[in-house]
Amino acid sequence: MPRTDLSAATALCGLVLLSATAGIAPARAQSAYKEAPPGPGDADAPGKKPSDKFAGPSPFAPQAPGVNAANIPDGPPAEPGEATPAVEQISSHPAHDDWPAYGRDTDATRFSPLEQITPRNVGQLTRAFIYHTGSKPAPGQVNKWAAESTPIKVGDGLYMCTAMNDIVKLDPATGKEIWRHEAGVKYASIPYTAACKAVVYYTSSTVSEGEPCHNRILEGTLDMRLIEVDADTGKLCEGFGDHGQVNLMKGMGESVPGFVSMTAPPPIVNGAIVVNHEVLDGQRRWAPSGVIRGYDAETGKFLWAWDVNRPDQHGEPAEGQHYSRGTPNSWATMTGDNALGLVYVPTGNSAADYYSAMRSPEENKVSSAIVALDVKTGSPRWVFQTVHKDVWDYDIGSQPTMIDFPGQDGPVPALVVPTKRGQTFVLDRRDGKPILPVEERPAPVETDVEGDPRSPTQPWSVGMPRLGLPDLKESDMWGMSPIDQLFCRLQFRRAKYEGEFTAPSVDRPWIEYPGYNGGSDWGSMAYDPKTGVLIANWNVTPMYDQLVTRKKADALGLMPIDDPNFKPGGGGAEGNGAMADTPYGIVVSPFWNQYTHMMCNKPPYGMITAIDMHTRKVLWQHPLGSARANGPWGVPTYLPVTIGTPNNGGPVITAGGVVFVGATTDNMLHAFDAKSGKELWNDVLPGGGQATPMTYEYKGKQYVAIMAGGHHFMMTPVSDALVVYTLPDNK
């Protein structure tokens, strides 16, 4: 998920003309939970091997029953089953005028065949309507909002979820609300972010056309429910789960609201809903499980589970038991492959992100990886790992994209995997083997964290252009004045830095670059299958990290979300973390000037790139985002200068030859010429555009929509506005 506040990293832009850098806002301190009083010489000694006092509850021991989601009955543990046979879904072969899935199609290309809007007329776009979702922080509530929503369009309906999981159907031409299903999610259930990336459209194979719930809208919620409603009326589908809902906390064991949540749309693959969820970072080693589960799309019946430390047990845990705790979770949007019967799961690392000594061999094999699961059984078919023994929080946030890659004997079913490292891997979907070369290169191993050795090598994709900039050096340090620059140079000298995989340290800070909001995050990429052009927007935002002893973590007041003394306010996922049950806490901040709130490294901080996948050459590349809403101390400069700002949210590409992307901290929607990269048009949004736009056609007119909900993490203005554009009549 996105990490530590980028408030000033957004502020980075404006003063580049004045030799300024923009910065990331300071991270909110999290808490740490003292599992047991530290013994003399144990909790304070960086090199001590973890003892039982740090272990907390065993990942395999019985636990109390899990939190009930919305009081949905648990029922007895279920054995593995088979999904109801499914009919072909519209998202597999979308109608020309629709956008029926989060990535438009099941391949997740974010490509639309619409051609009405072109480079010649895009400058004439005007607002067709603005729809207000009504989902914003109430007075007195800490701002955790970042809707991140992409609507879908099917037939005569524009469907979307609000940041708090209400589902709405709108008229695609006017934005008039046709119906709303209120999910009833409470503020306490918000994890780090109130977000809902998209809903899912599903056509039943058992309910006749014209009957209620023949066509359905599905979502996963922040409080861990699956909800299915009728696409025509918004009423719950009574035959699904318990009167339209499934409790996803079943089998999860001890938890508290906000610890686990769903923010991504679950794919439906051959009749199976595949469910993942985020687990709040930085809390404790034995956090709730990262289990992946399958449910019948017709009935909501449990089908299978993939639980990393229970690899041969695909049923639900027995009464009084739970899924293995602390395992790698997957919070990104997954991609389903109906033809191969697989779902591609982007994983993160195990709980306690920056310390790996307590992870099992099974966890180390599948963390920060793409895991291809068989949707009939939940068993892994193959695994491709992008980082070995990840202690940098380089989880995979992007949805992988399926393409046909040209091979000697014809097209090869391929998977394009973006990463936060800026490495893009291209794999054979059938077996996970790289289609383009991948090298294992030596990585730094020096660390003062005893008993936690680093991997001697890390994978590099040498067959694709890297979405990144050269390693940092002292001469790259910037500032508003010579004094500011000197401050950053001293910070650089003080820190440990040996390149991308600099190992964690206790005795001094280390620099993490390109940073855990670097490369491609949850916005993913867009791919035009007609031209073979891949579009990606990406970040380079270094972080300043340090492990601290348990004694110091306690002194800092770090505690996990499930500690009785934990005080809500900001989510507790990003920045400093307790990492309870381990010998260490973590202190994380942007690599910035703490006085001006400007980044210490020189810009750009955000870029956009077009790659020809036939040649794997860069067609064009330039900074993304202007300085207009950014500046030191968070004060906008209003300078219309493209400097390259941090960005979250993805691009879309159309057959008309236009690329649309919001994402940037200048609070604008941008349109680029797909061939040249020239910016053709932009518009200032009512809030931050940290969402992926979409486009559709209705009654002969093409529209472009973006949720301008803003993002607390990016420190952009929060709003509840869905903004939809079209060309004037006769244009």
XYZ file of C-alpha atoms in Angstrom:
731
model
C 0.000 0.000 0.000
C 1.178 3.566 -0.294
C 3.547 4.490 2.505
C 4.672 7.345 4.711
C 3.170 10.791 4.161
C 4.288 12.373 0.914
C 2.983 15.766 1.922
C 6.129 17.613 1.265
C 7.325 15.342 -1.429
C 4.369 16.893 -3.107
C 5.672 20.214 -1.950
C 8.822 19.487 -3.768
C 7.978 20.977 -7.064
C 7.539 24.635 -7.130
C 10.888 25.847 -6.028
C 12.978 23.888 -8.463
C 13.420 27.136 -10.314
C 14.742 28.509 -7.024
C 16.992 25.475 -6.441
C 14.389 23.912 -4.199
C 13.318 20.384 -3.692
C 9.924 19.261 -2.629
C 9.358 17.048 0.305
C 7.535 14.330 2.031
C 5.703 15.159 5.190
C 6.939 13.673 8.440
C 5.656 10.235 9.259
C 3.252 9.799 12.097
C 4.797 7.918 14.973
C 3.251 4.525 15.586
C 3.244 2.585 18.721
C 4.912 -0.540 19.992
C 3.449 -3.202 22.225
C 5.621 -4.737 24.899
C 4.735 -8.417 24.719
C 6.596 -9.078 27.976
C 8.951 -6.952 30.115
C 12.368 -7.000 28.403
C 14.972 -8.954 30.268
C 18.405 -7.513 31.054
C 20.657 -7.628 28.027
C 17.982 -9.083 25.759
C 15.556 -6.434 24.520
C 18.262 -3.782 24.422
C 20.941 -5.766 22.618
C 20.708 -5.379 18.840
C 22.489 -8.640 18.166
C 20.534 -10.927 20.444
C 18.716 -13.792 18.796
C 14.937 -13.455 19.207
C 13.717 -15.325 22.243
C 10.280 -16.557 23.209
C 9.528 -13.264 24.921
C 9.355 -11.693 21.446
C 7.435 -14.493 19.839
C 3.950 -13.539 21.017
C 1.222 -16.052 20.195
C 2.419 -18.992 18.152
C 1.245 -18.813 14.546
C -0.162 -22.311 14.894
C -1.693 -22.169 18.396
C -5.457 -21.950 19.012
C -6.832 -18.423 19.225
C -10.072 -16.778 20.200
C -12.761 -16.628 17.500
C -12.311 -13.888 14.943
C -14.169 -10.609 14.838
C -17.547 -11.074 13.218
C -17.996 -8.881 10.160
C -21.322 -7.096 10.562
C -22.542 -9.917 12.829
C -22.733 -12.397 9.960
C -22.931 -15.916 11.412
C -19.719 -17.920 11.052
C -21.201 -21.389 10.616
C -19.123 -24.571 10.963
C -15.695 -24.851 9.285
C -16.058 -25.700 5.595
C -14.138 -28.245 3.560
C -12.803 -27.382 0.090
C -15.418 -27.357 -2.674
C -15.965 -26.599 -6.352
C -17.401 -23.449 -7.865
C -20.733 -23.370 -9.674
C -20.010 -23.511 -13.431
C -19.860 -19.955 -14.742
C -21.003 -18.358 -17.960
C -18.555 -16.185 -19.884
C -18.424 -12.744 -18.324
C -18.603 -9.477 -20.258
C -15.255 -8.363 -18.891
C -13.575 -11.135 -20.900
C -14.723 -9.593 -24.198
C -16.054 -6.123 -23.328
C -18.508 -4.312 -25.534
C -16.856 -1.524 -27.514
C -18.514 1.212 -25.447
C -18.122 -0.315 -21.961
C -15.517 -0.323 -19.206
C -16.787 -3.341 -17.236
C -13.825 -4.030 -14.941
C -11.250 -2.170 -12.885
C -8.602 -2.654 -15.606
C -11.357 -2.481 -18.289
C -10.926 -6.151 -19.269
C -9.782 -9.338 -17.570
C -6.334 -8.769 -19.089
C -6.117 -5.532 -17.050
C -4.865 -3.556 -20.060
C -6.576 -0.253 -19.228
C -6.974 0.137 -22.988
C -10.179 1.414 -24.576
C -10.989 0.943 -28.296
C -12.861 4.263 -28.341
C -11.658 6.789 -30.923
C -13.961 9.780 -30.629
C -11.518 11.734 -28.452
C -8.251 12.290 -30.326
C -5.104 14.435 -30.003
C -6.771 16.962 -32.324
C -9.919 17.534 -30.247
C -8.989 16.537 -26.671
C -8.333 20.183 -25.886
C -12.066 20.832 -26.242
C -13.115 18.519 -23.409
C -15.636 20.036 -21.025
C -17.228 18.771 -17.847
C -20.360 16.745 -18.485
C -21.223 16.399 -14.790
C -19.836 16.085 -11.269
C -21.289 13.481 -8.925
C -20.752 13.843 -5.175
C -20.462 10.533 -3.331
C -21.027 12.107 0.094
C -18.059 10.209 1.546
C -15.717 12.614 3.358
C -14.314 12.936 6.885
C -16.848 14.177 9.404
C -15.942 17.098 11.674
C -13.486 15.942 14.302
C -12.423 12.801 12.431
C -8.808 12.269 11.452
C -8.575 12.437 7.674
C -7.922 8.896 6.422
C -9.677 9.393 3.074
C -8.251 8.373 -0.300
C -11.092 6.951 -2.372
C -8.850 5.624 -5.209
C -12.060 4.605 -7.004
C -12.371 3.756 -10.692
C -16.008 3.423 -11.852
C -17.066 0.644 -14.195
C -19.606 1.066 -16.982
C -21.857 -1.701 -18.266
C -24.796 -0.999 -20.574
C -26.906 1.808 -19.112
C -25.165 1.940 -15.731
C -22.091 3.618 -14.305
C -21.271 1.711 -11.100
C -18.846 2.677 -8.357
C -18.095 2.328 -4.669
C -17.496 5.198 -2.296
C -14.492 5.397 0.003
C -16.660 3.819 2.742
C -18.051 1.072 0.486
C -21.509 2.366 -0.395
C -22.331 1.105 -3.900
C -24.055 3.406 -6.385
C -25.445 3.204 -9.910
C -25.434 6.401 -11.955
C -26.855 7.503 -15.276
C -23.762 7.541 -17.548
C -24.843 10.751 -19.323
C -26.048 12.900 -16.428
C -24.595 11.429 -13.237
C -28.056 11.096 -11.726
C -28.052 8.561 -8.912
C -30.311 5.633 -9.821
C -29.793 3.652 -6.636
C -27.464 3.433 -3.638
C -26.694 0.471 -1.402
C -25.452 1.653 1.988
C -22.805 -0.754 3.271
C -22.829 0.539 6.848
C -19.039 0.528 7.304
C -17.976 2.302 10.498
C -15.121 4.794 10.871
C -13.338 2.408 13.265
C -12.983 -0.119 10.447
C -10.828 2.187 8.319
C -7.274 0.809 8.263
C -4.646 3.288 7.063
C -6.918 4.522 4.264
C -10.626 4.687 3.482
C -10.494 3.429 -0.096
C -12.412 1.237 -2.516
C -10.752 0.847 -5.901
C -13.702 -0.664 -7.791
C -16.708 -2.948 -7.813
C -17.086 -6.143 -9.855
C -19.847 -6.944 -12.386
C -21.017 -10.572 -12.542
C -23.663 -12.380 -14.583
C -25.236 -15.407 -12.904
C -25.252 -18.844 -14.505
C -28.139 -20.067 -12.327
C -30.540 -17.122 -12.195
C -32.538 -16.510 -15.382
C -32.304 -13.253 -17.290
C -34.941 -10.793 -16.059
C -34.949 -12.276 -12.550
C -33.445 -10.441 -9.547
C -29.687 -10.914 -9.261
C -29.171 -12.261 -12.763
C -26.668 -9.425 -13.084
C -24.862 -8.537 -9.885
C -22.458 -6.025 -8.393
C -19.861 -7.384 -5.972
C -17.475 -5.627 -3.600
C -15.159 -6.365 -0.694
C -15.371 -3.988 2.267
C -13.099 -2.302 4.774
C -14.733 -4.344 7.546
C -14.079 -7.632 5.727
C -17.309 -8.592 4.014
C -18.193 -9.695 0.518
C -21.425 -8.025 -0.616
C -23.460 -8.897 -3.719
C -26.361 -6.718 -4.872
C -28.684 -6.756 -7.861
C -27.290 -4.569 -10.659
C -30.743 -3.195 -11.511
C -32.030 -2.359 -8.029
C -29.101 -2.350 -5.600
C -30.902 -4.820 -3.326
C -28.921 -7.584 -1.635
C -28.817 -10.956 -3.417
C -30.481 -13.149 -0.818
C -29.035 -16.379 -2.232
C -25.461 -15.211 -1.774
C -23.870 -16.037 1.566
C -25.963 -14.914 4.520
C -28.681 -12.813 2.848
C -26.218 -11.217 0.422
C -23.069 -11.056 2.539
C -20.102 -13.274 3.448
C -18.077 -12.822 6.645
C -14.390 -12.771 5.735
C -13.221 -12.664 9.359
C -14.117 -16.306 9.776
C -10.980 -18.253 10.633
C -8.837 -15.130 11.006
C -8.392 -15.351 14.777
C -7.838 -12.401 17.101
C -8.065 -8.982 15.516
C -9.497 -5.507 16.008
C -11.351 -3.235 13.555
C -8.977 -1.659 11.053
C -6.292 -4.355 11.331
C -7.398 -6.197 8.181
C -9.465 -4.863 5.282
C -10.279 -5.133 1.588
C -9.706 -2.177 -0.732
C -9.205 -3.933 -4.096
C -11.852 -5.565 -6.327
C -11.717 -9.383 -6.082
C -11.482 -11.101 -9.479
C -13.984 -13.798 -10.439
C -12.177 -16.611 -12.246
C -14.172 -19.536 -13.636
C -16.917 -18.941 -11.081
C -14.624 -18.462 -8.078
C -14.345 -15.126 -6.270
C -10.706 -14.884 -5.194
C -10.288 -12.790 -2.064
C -7.194 -11.091 -0.718
C -6.858 -8.387 1.930
C -4.402 -5.948 3.413
C -2.988 -6.374 6.898
C -1.932 -3.145 8.566
C 1.843 -2.737 8.314
C 4.254 -2.225 11.170
C 2.094 -3.658 13.958
C 3.379 -7.018 15.166
C 5.052 -10.200 13.931
C 1.994 -12.334 14.659
C -0.520 -10.138 12.887
C -3.600 -11.710 11.288
C -2.992 -14.046 8.377
C -2.428 -13.063 4.748
C -4.484 -16.094 3.602
C -5.978 -16.055 0.060
C -9.442 -17.641 -0.279
C -11.912 -18.681 -2.933
C -15.729 -18.401 -2.724
C -18.496 -19.451 -5.103
C -19.669 -16.389 -7.054
C -23.239 -17.722 -7.152
C -23.729 -18.796 -3.547
C -20.876 -17.306 -1.535
C -19.908 -20.811 -0.421
C -16.305 -21.264 0.746
C -14.229 -23.136 -1.862
C -10.604 -23.211 -0.734
C -7.816 -21.405 1.105
C -4.145 -20.899 0.361
C -2.447 -20.459 3.720
C 1.328 -20.234 3.412
C 2.207 -22.070 6.624
C -0.631 -24.613 6.210
C 0.194 -25.544 2.583
C -1.633 -28.867 2.575
C -4.760 -27.655 4.359
C -7.139 -25.958 1.931
C -10.233 -26.056 4.123
C -11.285 -23.585 6.790
C -9.539 -23.943 10.188
C -11.174 -26.196 12.728
C -13.151 -24.701 15.584
C -10.795 -22.766 17.868
C -8.045 -22.679 15.230
C -7.116 -19.978 12.727
C -5.144 -19.355 9.564
C -1.392 -19.031 10.160
C -0.528 -15.590 11.464
C 1.961 -13.061 10.181
C 2.179 -14.543 6.691
C 2.669 -12.381 3.574
C -0.533 -10.594 2.634
C -1.705 -9.419 -0.764
C -3.469 -6.056 -0.917
C -3.041 -5.236 -4.619
C -5.591 -6.003 -7.307
C -5.167 -9.561 -8.572
C -5.543 -10.673 -12.194
C -7.592 -13.719 -13.208
C -6.820 -15.991 -16.156
C -9.937 -17.930 -17.132
C -8.183 -19.815 -19.942
C -5.450 -21.230 -17.722
C -7.616 -21.434 -14.598
C -5.174 -19.303 -12.622
C -5.219 -16.176 -10.523
C -2.034 -14.126 -10.282
C -1.527 -12.940 -6.707
C 0.895 -10.038 -6.042
C 2.238 -10.557 -2.518
C 3.933 -8.429 0.090
C 6.294 -9.528 2.814
C 5.545 -11.079 6.174
C 4.389 -9.022 9.132
C 7.169 -6.957 10.752
C 8.311 -5.670 7.366
C 11.867 -4.640 8.261
C 12.971 -7.739 10.200
C 13.031 -11.190 8.636
C 14.716 -13.470 11.212
C 11.418 -14.940 12.435
C 9.962 -15.809 9.029
C 9.463 -19.414 7.977
C 11.150 -20.835 4.857
C 7.685 -21.084 3.281
C 7.109 -17.368 3.840
C 10.499 -16.449 2.382
C 9.691 -18.350 -0.803
C 6.504 -16.442 -1.627
C 6.999 -12.915 -0.266
C 7.149 -9.947 -2.675
C 6.306 -12.316 -5.486
C 3.701 -13.256 -8.054
C 2.040 -16.495 -6.986
C -0.130 -18.263 -9.571
C -2.894 -20.167 -7.780
C -5.102 -22.850 -9.305
C -8.634 -21.462 -8.902
C -10.097 -24.950 -8.477
C -7.919 -25.955 -5.528
C -6.062 -22.914 -4.225
C -2.725 -24.672 -4.747
C 0.234 -22.702 -6.117
C 1.082 -23.563 -9.716
C 4.219 -21.397 -9.811
C 5.994 -18.569 -7.982
C 8.180 -15.754 -9.292
C 9.914 -13.640 -6.652
C 10.850 -9.997 -7.290
C 12.763 -9.429 -4.012
C 14.467 -12.047 -1.831
C 13.989 -11.763 1.944
C 12.376 -8.354 1.578
C 13.058 -5.959 4.473
C 12.384 -2.782 2.446
C 8.601 -3.051 2.124
C 8.907 -3.623 -1.620
C 5.589 -5.460 -1.785
C 3.952 -5.613 -5.211
C 1.227 -2.962 -5.330
C 0.419 -3.120 -9.045
C -2.123 -5.289 -10.789
C -0.238 -7.455 -13.348
C -1.282 -7.118 -16.998
C -1.787 -10.056 -19.370
C -0.501 -9.643 -22.935
C 0.299 -11.809 -25.960
C 4.059 -11.585 -26.305
C 5.473 -12.287 -29.791
C 7.485 -15.518 -29.751
C 9.285 -17.615 -32.348
C 6.423 -20.100 -32.524
C 3.616 -17.560 -32.169
C 2.231 -15.438 -29.335
C 3.239 -16.431 -25.814
C 0.711 -15.846 -22.996
C 2.654 -13.336 -20.918
C 2.287 -11.443 -17.659
C 3.759 -7.957 -17.229
C 4.694 -7.392 -13.574
C 5.488 -3.804 -12.453
C 7.284 -3.285 -9.136
C 8.106 -0.513 -6.684
C 11.751 -1.011 -7.585
C 11.033 0.165 -11.121
C 11.936 -3.298 -12.402
C 9.352 -4.673 -14.851
C 9.324 -8.442 -15.252
C 7.728 -10.246 -18.219
C 6.774 -13.847 -17.419
C 5.235 -16.809 -19.208
C 1.804 -17.149 -17.602
C 1.873 -20.928 -17.971
C 4.915 -21.616 -15.817
C 6.146 -18.291 -14.418
C 9.469 -18.463 -16.227
C 10.890 -15.148 -17.456
C 10.351 -14.456 -21.135
C 12.799 -11.567 -21.032
C 16.161 -11.999 -19.279
C 16.417 -11.720 -15.494
C 19.798 -11.607 -13.751
C 20.645 -12.358 -10.142
C 23.035 -9.556 -9.205
C 25.123 -9.206 -6.033
C 23.429 -7.192 -3.283
C 24.836 -5.573 -0.117
C 24.901 -7.971 2.833
C 26.647 -5.961 5.566
C 24.311 -5.500 8.524
C 24.527 -5.100 12.288
C 21.215 -6.956 12.757
C 22.557 -10.233 14.088
C 20.806 -13.418 13.093
C 19.097 -11.756 10.128
C 21.380 -12.183 7.094
C 20.457 -10.660 3.752
C 20.224 -12.443 0.427
C 23.548 -12.223 -1.430
C 21.761 -11.581 -4.737
C 18.592 -9.884 -5.989
C 16.727 -10.228 -9.330
C 17.081 -7.547 -12.026
C 15.041 -7.426 -15.219
C 17.626 -6.734 -17.915
C 15.209 -7.228 -20.793
C 13.049 -4.176 -19.949
C 13.946 -0.496 -19.436
C 14.261 0.353 -15.781
C 11.724 2.866 -14.488
C 14.156 4.612 -12.227
C 17.044 7.018 -11.847
C 20.724 6.437 -10.958
C 21.793 5.702 -7.381
C 22.024 8.678 -5.064
C 25.274 10.499 -4.405
C 26.170 13.352 -2.105
C 26.439 15.861 -4.940
C 22.758 15.203 -5.772
C 21.603 16.734 -2.498
C 19.499 19.864 -3.017
C 17.956 22.658 -0.997
C 16.394 26.109 -1.046
C 19.716 27.617 0.002
C 23.331 26.511 0.503
C 22.507 25.914 4.175
C 19.614 23.608 3.284
C 21.792 21.742 0.835
C 24.497 21.364 3.482
C 21.931 19.946 5.909
C 20.953 17.288 3.366
C 24.575 16.469 2.567
C 25.241 15.910 6.267
C 22.173 13.666 6.499
C 23.465 11.708 3.519
C 26.912 11.267 5.122
C 25.369 10.231 8.425
C 23.328 7.446 6.838
C 24.340 4.052 5.565
C 23.862 3.855 1.800
C 25.239 1.162 -0.504
C 22.723 1.346 -3.309
C 19.247 -0.063 -3.834
C 19.412 -2.963 -1.370
C 21.253 -1.254 1.484
C 20.673 -3.556 4.457
C 18.818 -2.345 7.570
C 20.876 -1.114 10.491
C 20.470 -0.333 14.182
C 23.473 1.893 14.869
C 22.572 4.535 12.267
C 19.886 5.302 9.660
C 19.960 3.740 6.219
C 18.639 5.208 2.979
C 16.003 3.214 1.107
C 15.888 4.192 -2.558
C 13.786 4.307 -4.779
C 11.641 3.943 -1.656
C 8.517 1.995 -0.821
C 6.425 4.456 -2.822
C 8.874 4.213 -5.694
C 8.486 2.647 -9.119
C 4.959 1.527 -10.000
C 2.472 1.233 -7.166
C -1.256 0.454 -7.130
C -2.027 2.535 -10.242
C -0.428 -0.175 -12.411
C 0.252 0.239 -16.153
C -1.721 0.571 -19.403
C -1.102 -1.451 -22.566
C -2.344 -0.913 -26.118
C -2.527 -4.402 -27.702
C -2.882 -2.882 -31.179
C 0.362 -0.902 -31.101
C 2.240 -2.795 -28.394
C 2.807 0.395 -26.395
C 3.079 0.141 -22.601
C 2.450 3.285 -20.515
C 3.709 3.670 -16.937
C 3.860 6.532 -14.460
C 6.298 6.058 -11.599
C 8.075 7.562 -8.567
C 11.515 7.997 -7.008
C 11.066 9.019 -3.361
C 13.828 7.853 -0.981
C 13.197 7.069 2.683
C 15.338 7.405 5.819
C 14.936 4.301 8.004
C 16.388 2.915 11.234
C 15.714 -0.096 13.417
C 15.459 0.710 17.138
C 15.752 -1.576 20.145
C 12.621 -2.657 21.954
C 13.580 -0.421 24.866
C 13.777 2.613 22.596
C 10.575 1.619 20.790
C 8.819 1.567 24.158
C 10.281 4.951 25.031
C 8.954 6.334 21.753
C 5.489 5.099 22.699
C 5.210 2.744 19.751
C 2.417 0.205 20.089
C 0.366 -1.940 17.697
C -3.242 -1.278 16.810
C -4.482 -4.164 18.980
C -2.813 -2.837 22.138
C -5.474 -1.618 24.620
C -3.585 1.682 24.941
C -3.357 2.320 21.210
C -4.778 5.712 20.284
C -6.402 5.866 16.824
C -5.485 8.713 14.553
C -3.825 8.223 11.182
C -4.072 4.477 10.835
C -0.757 3.402 12.325
C 0.403 1.666 9.152
C 2.976 4.017 7.715
C 6.071 5.566 9.182
C 7.249 4.475 12.615
C 6.056 1.039 13.664
C 6.012 -1.107 16.767
C 6.887 -4.423 15.083
C 5.774 -5.996 18.369
C 6.785 -9.622 19.055
C 10.269 -8.834 17.607
C 13.387 -7.325 19.208
C 12.996 -4.114 17.183
C 10.747 -1.267 16.251
C 11.160 0.765 13.083
C 11.591 4.517 12.613
C 10.796 5.652 9.067
C 10.755 9.124 7.600
C 11.158 10.698 4.190
C 14.702 11.615 3.209
C 13.927 15.280 3.497
C 14.847 18.583 5.106
C 12.852 18.547 8.321
C 12.665 22.346 8.425
C 11.436 23.127 4.914
C 9.658 19.784 4.341
C 11.470 19.461 1.010
C 13.102 16.316 -0.351
C 16.873 16.109 -0.068
C 17.361 14.485 -3.475
C 16.976 16.593 -6.581
C 13.856 16.293 -8.750
C 12.140 14.839 -10.693
C 10.197 12.684 -8.248
C 7.582 11.436 -10.711
C 7.837 10.401 -14.365
C 5.759 8.953 -17.202
C 7.206 6.566 -19.784
C 6.056 4.893 -23.015
C 7.741 1.611 -24.012
C 7.448 -0.232 -27.330
C 7.020 -3.853 -26.259
C 8.113 -5.095 -29.706
C 11.571 -3.608 -29.237
C 11.539 -2.904 -25.471
C 12.777 0.597 -26.244
C 11.613 3.813 -24.582
C 9.509 5.824 -27.056
C 9.273 8.878 -24.828
C 9.725 9.767 -21.194
C 9.429 12.962 -19.167
C 8.582 14.329 -15.701
C 4.925 14.076 -14.706
C 3.188 16.766 -12.686
C 3.601 20.516 -12.254
C 4.610 22.774 -9.394
C 1.315 24.667 -9.256
C 0.038 23.132 -6.004
C 3.391 22.413 -4.385
C 6.079 24.287 -2.480
C 8.057 24.504 0.770
C 6.159 24.125 4.052
C 3.237 22.911 1.944
C 2.602 26.372 0.478
C 1.554 26.262 -3.201
C 3.792 28.150 -5.610
C 1.215 28.213 -8.443
C 4.091 27.906 -10.910
C 2.890 26.105 -14.081
C 6.228 24.329 -14.447
C 6.440 20.594 -15.114
C 8.867 19.345 -12.491
C 7.767 15.777 -11.785
C 5.745 15.243 -8.611
C 5.027 12.087 -6.613
C 1.998 10.344 -8.065
C -0.425 7.574 -7.145
C -3.004 6.278 -9.599
C -2.573 4.751 -13.036
C -2.876 5.674 -16.716
C -5.361 4.669 -19.411
C -4.746 4.602 -23.163
C -7.279 4.805 -25.993
C -7.411 3.771 -29.640
C -7.913 7.465 -30.344
C -4.252 7.955 -29.426
C -4.682 9.702 -26.076
C -3.242 8.785 -22.662
C -5.121 10.041 -19.587
C -3.600 10.137 -16.112
C -4.359 11.990 -12.874
C -2.244 10.746 -9.952
C -0.052 13.834 -9.496
C 0.017 16.213 -6.546
C -0.808 19.167 -8.802
C -4.461 18.023 -8.547
C -4.921 17.817 -12.309
C -6.120 15.378 -14.933
C -3.599 15.264 -17.794
C -3.967 14.117 -21.414
C -0.924 13.158 -23.514
C -0.358 12.236 -27.140
C 0.328 8.496 -27.068
C 2.814 8.763 -29.945
C 4.891 11.747 -28.842
C 4.202 12.158 -25.129
C 3.265 15.806 -25.638
C 0.818 17.121 -23.051
C -2.316 18.095 -24.951
C -4.738 19.168 -22.229
C -5.233 19.320 -18.490
C -7.850 20.409 -16.011
C -7.660 21.340 -12.338
C -9.759 18.935 -10.274
C -11.806 19.758 -7.152
C -9.579 17.380 -5.173
C -6.487 15.287 -5.683
C -6.693 12.942 -8.666
C -5.177 9.924 -6.904
C -7.219 7.371 -8.815
C -7.070 5.693 -12.209
C -9.402 7.310 -14.765
C -11.622 5.387 -17.184
C -13.479 6.102 -20.425
C -16.743 4.869 -21.933
C -19.281 5.642 -24.625
C -22.992 6.196 -24.053
C -25.564 7.123 -26.671
C -22.871 7.939 -29.182
C -20.720 10.152 -26.945
C -17.367 9.295 -25.367
C -16.801 10.271 -21.735
C -13.734 10.344 -19.485
C -14.206 9.948 -15.717
C -11.917 10.326 -12.720
C -12.563 10.204 -8.985
C -11.023 13.408 -7.610
C -11.185 12.168 -4.028
C -7.752 13.358 -2.938
C -5.380 11.366 -0.771
C -4.373 11.914 2.857
C -1.067 10.111 2.239
C -0.215 12.432 -0.664
C -1.547 15.443 1.272
C -3.798 16.470 -1.619
C -7.241 18.035 -1.049
C -9.917 15.498 -0.138
C -13.234 15.750 -1.963
C -16.149 13.489 -2.824
C -16.279 14.483 -6.515
C -16.453 12.120 -9.467
C -15.664 14.377 -12.449
C -16.811 13.304 -15.931
C -15.788 14.977 -19.202
C -17.003 14.849 -22.796
C -16.661 16.795 -26.033
C -19.186 19.494 -26.870
C -21.882 18.427 -29.317
C -20.777 18.273 -32.971
C -17.101 18.069 -32.028
